[in-house]
Amino acid sequence: MQPRRAPYSMCQKEECDDRQSSGEVSILERAPTSSFGNRPLSLPAAFQKSASQIKAKERFVIDPCLAVSKYRRSAAGMTERYPPRTMEQLIVTVQYLQQLLIEATPTSPDGVPVSYLSVVEFVQDRFRAVQVDLTRSMQASKRIQLSIIRSQILILYLMADVPEYSTKLGTDALKAALSNYWQDTNDPTEIQRDWDDEVLAYTLLLHVCCEEPFSFLELYRKLYRGKGELLKWSLRLAGEWAQGNWFIVLKLLREGSSHATFSALARCCLARQLSHVRWNALKMYNVTWGKAEAVPLDDVARLLMKEDAATFCQACGLSLTDTKNAILFKMSQLKQLADRFPVRDDDFVLGPSGGPFRSVIVAKTSLKLPSSKYMTNLSSF
């Protein structure tokens, strides 16, 4: 549970007042007792409306402690601008949004059911507003951009199998954060050099899986900043990938680096390509064994580093033996995986299986959030 923020610490009072008047109150910004008939007595006087006005417009009370400045498109006629938030306010805002992703619950502050998709869309909109405030105030912050980068990588993974989610918007937001990160041209501190290393590592991994937020020339231009531990790890993985050493790629991903948060997010970066990696590994094993050889299912699961190896092998055209405890390899070509083969693989990406999942309904799709055990390494990012 997050500590309650001070009023107007994430949204200027002028914007809160205007959004209350116009009814622009997100379900995640409502006061705990949100109906106006049961209005908390501590709300600002500006929110005191007559009962008839409230009933007619069916509005909700905006909680100044939960309100977060929203993104406004100037192209849509939104010419009014509120004072940009201070750097301290922006840092507080980003920290709040990060924890909202991790600690999301199936209900809003006033007890109304809310989907995880709604949480993600809220967070991404508010991240865009943070970027706007940084631009308007001519400020740059590697700390903020790194936090947004980490969050966007996690979002793209968690929402990978949700058709209602716009992957393009998420990818564009990640590209923007990766680009904006380098706008801070001050001499880096020791901790910022570690951040540079992490961002370069993510950039390389996104190139590896063909999610190209930068050209290779742009990436190369930044390599002069030094090769830290995380970038060296990513370069090794990219080299093994280029040589087709798929088992080593999986092994490197599973073991990760000494940086727990980075290791989990690195696997998130490459999650869309995990099925491709395993298919190529299985293709090599199929040629190696062949001749209708039966290989114990436990051995195949270990080599593919996938708990449900039987389902994966069957999707590739291989079959189980009559005893259901071995995979029957053959010389024929493997089947290509279906385009909609699930991306989410929490056991591999976020950690070993342990404990029940929390289920959250996303539109008509049931989205499983990782258990709190999985999210331990991400709780401090």
Coordinates of C-alpha atoms in Angstrom, one line a residue, residues 7-145:
P7 CA -2.9 17.3 -1.9
Y8 CA -1.9 18.7 -5.4
S9 CA 1.5 17.1 -5.3
M10 CA 1.0 15.4 -8.7
C11 CA -1.5 17.8 -10.3
Q12 CA -1.7 21.6 -10.0
K13 CA -4.7 23.0 -8.1
E14 CA -5.9 25.0 -11.2
E15 CA -6.1 21.8 -13.2
C16 CA -7.9 19.9 -10.4
D17 CA -10.5 22.6 -10.1
D18 CA -11.0 22.8 -13.9
R19 CA -11.3 19.0 -14.3
Q20 CA -13.7 18.8 -11.4
S21 CA -15.9 21.5 -13.0
S22 CA -15.8 19.7 -16.4
G23 CA -16.2 16.2 -14.9
E24 CA -12.8 14.9 -16.2
V25 CA -12.2 12.6 -13.2
S26 CA -10.5 9.3 -13.9
I27 CA -11.8 6.3 -12.0
L28 CA -8.4 6.1 -10.4
E29 CA -8.6 9.7 -9.1
R30 CA -11.9 9.5 -7.3
A31 CA -12.1 10.2 -3.6
P32 CA -12.7 7.1 -1.5
T33 CA -16.3 8.1 -0.9
S34 CA -16.8 9.5 -4.3
S35 CA -20.5 10.1 -4.7
F36 CA -21.4 13.7 -4.0
G37 CA -24.2 12.6 -1.7
N38 CA -21.5 11.2 0.6
R39 CA -18.8 13.8 0.0
P40 CA -15.9 13.9 2.4
L41 CA -16.1 17.1 4.5
S42 CA -12.4 17.8 3.9
L43 CA -12.7 18.5 0.2
P44 CA -11.7 22.0 -1.0
A45 CA -14.4 24.6 -1.1
A46 CA -14.1 24.9 -4.9
F47 CA -15.6 21.4 -5.2
Q48 CA -18.8 22.3 -3.2
K49 CA -21.5 22.1 -5.9
S50 CA -25.2 22.1 -5.4
A51 CA -26.9 18.7 -5.3
S52 CA -29.0 19.4 -8.4
Q53 CA -25.9 20.3 -10.5
I54 CA -24.1 17.2 -9.4
K55 CA -27.0 14.9 -10.0
A56 CA -27.6 16.3 -13.5
K57 CA -24.0 15.8 -14.6
E58 CA -23.4 12.6 -12.6
R59 CA -19.9 13.7 -11.6
F60 CA -17.4 12.3 -9.1
V61 CA -15.2 14.0 -6.6
I62 CA -11.6 14.3 -7.6
D63 CA -9.2 13.5 -4.8
P64 CA -6.4 16.1 -4.8
C65 CA -4.1 13.4 -3.3
L66 CA -4.7 11.0 -6.1
A67 CA -5.1 13.4 -9.0
V68 CA -2.3 13.3 -11.6
S69 CA -1.9 15.9 -14.3
K70 CA -3.3 14.5 -17.6
Y71 CA -1.9 14.8 -21.1
R72 CA -3.6 17.4 -23.2
R73 CA -3.3 17.6 -27.0
S74 CA -2.8 21.1 -28.2
A75 CA -3.8 20.0 -31.7
A76 CA -7.3 19.2 -30.4
G77 CA -7.8 22.8 -29.4
M78 CA -6.5 22.5 -25.9
T79 CA -4.6 25.8 -25.8
E80 CA -4.9 26.4 -22.0
R81 CA -1.8 25.4 -20.2
Y82 CA -1.3 25.0 -16.5
P83 CA 2.0 25.8 -14.8
P84 CA 4.4 23.0 -15.3
R85 CA 5.2 20.9 -12.3
T86 CA 8.4 21.2 -10.5
M87 CA 11.1 18.5 -10.8
E88 CA 10.3 17.3 -7.3
Q89 CA 6.6 17.0 -8.2
L90 CA 7.5 15.1 -11.4
I91 CA 9.7 12.6 -9.5
V92 CA 6.9 12.0 -7.0
T93 CA 4.4 11.5 -9.8
V94 CA 6.6 9.0 -11.7
Q95 CA 7.2 7.0 -8.5
Y96 CA 3.4 6.9 -7.8
L97 CA 2.7 5.7 -11.3
Q98 CA 5.3 3.0 -11.2
Q99 CA 3.9 1.6 -7.9
L100 CA 0.4 1.8 -9.4
L101 CA 1.5 -0.6 -12.1
I102 CA 2.9 -3.1 -9.5
E103 CA 0.3 -2.7 -6.8
A104 CA -2.8 -2.5 -9.1
T105 CA -6.0 -3.8 -7.4
P106 CA -9.2 -4.8 -9.2
T107 CA -11.1 -1.9 -7.6
S108 CA -10.8 1.9 -7.7
P109 CA -10.2 4.0 -4.6
D110 CA -14.0 4.3 -4.2
G111 CA -14.6 0.6 -4.6
V112 CA -15.6 0.4 -8.3
P113 CA -14.3 -2.5 -10.4
V114 CA -11.4 -1.4 -12.6
S115 CA -9.5 -3.4 -15.3
Y116 CA -5.8 -3.6 -15.4
L117 CA -6.0 -2.2 -19.0
S118 CA -7.6 0.9 -17.5
V119 CA -4.7 1.2 -15.1
V120 CA -2.1 0.9 -17.9
E121 CA -3.9 3.5 -20.1
F122 CA -4.1 5.9 -17.1
V123 CA -0.3 5.4 -16.4
Q124 CA 0.7 5.9 -20.0
D125 CA -1.4 9.0 -20.4
R126 CA 0.1 10.5 -17.2
F127 CA 3.6 9.6 -18.3
R128 CA 3.0 11.6 -21.5
A129 CA 2.0 14.6 -19.4
V130 CA 5.3 14.2 -17.4
Q131 CA 7.2 14.4 -20.7
V132 CA 5.3 17.5 -21.7
D133 CA 6.1 19.3 -18.4
L134 CA 9.8 18.4 -18.8
T135 CA 9.8 19.9 -22.3
R136 CA 7.9 23.0 -21.3
S137 CA 10.1 23.7 -18.3
M138 CA 13.2 23.0 -20.4
Q139 CA 14.4 20.4 -17.8
A140 CA 16.0 17.0 -18.4
S141 CA 16.1 14.1 -16.0
K142 CA 17.8 10.8 -16.5
R143 CA 16.2 9.5 -13.3
I144 CA 12.7 10.2 -14.6
Q145 CA 13.4 8.9 -18.1

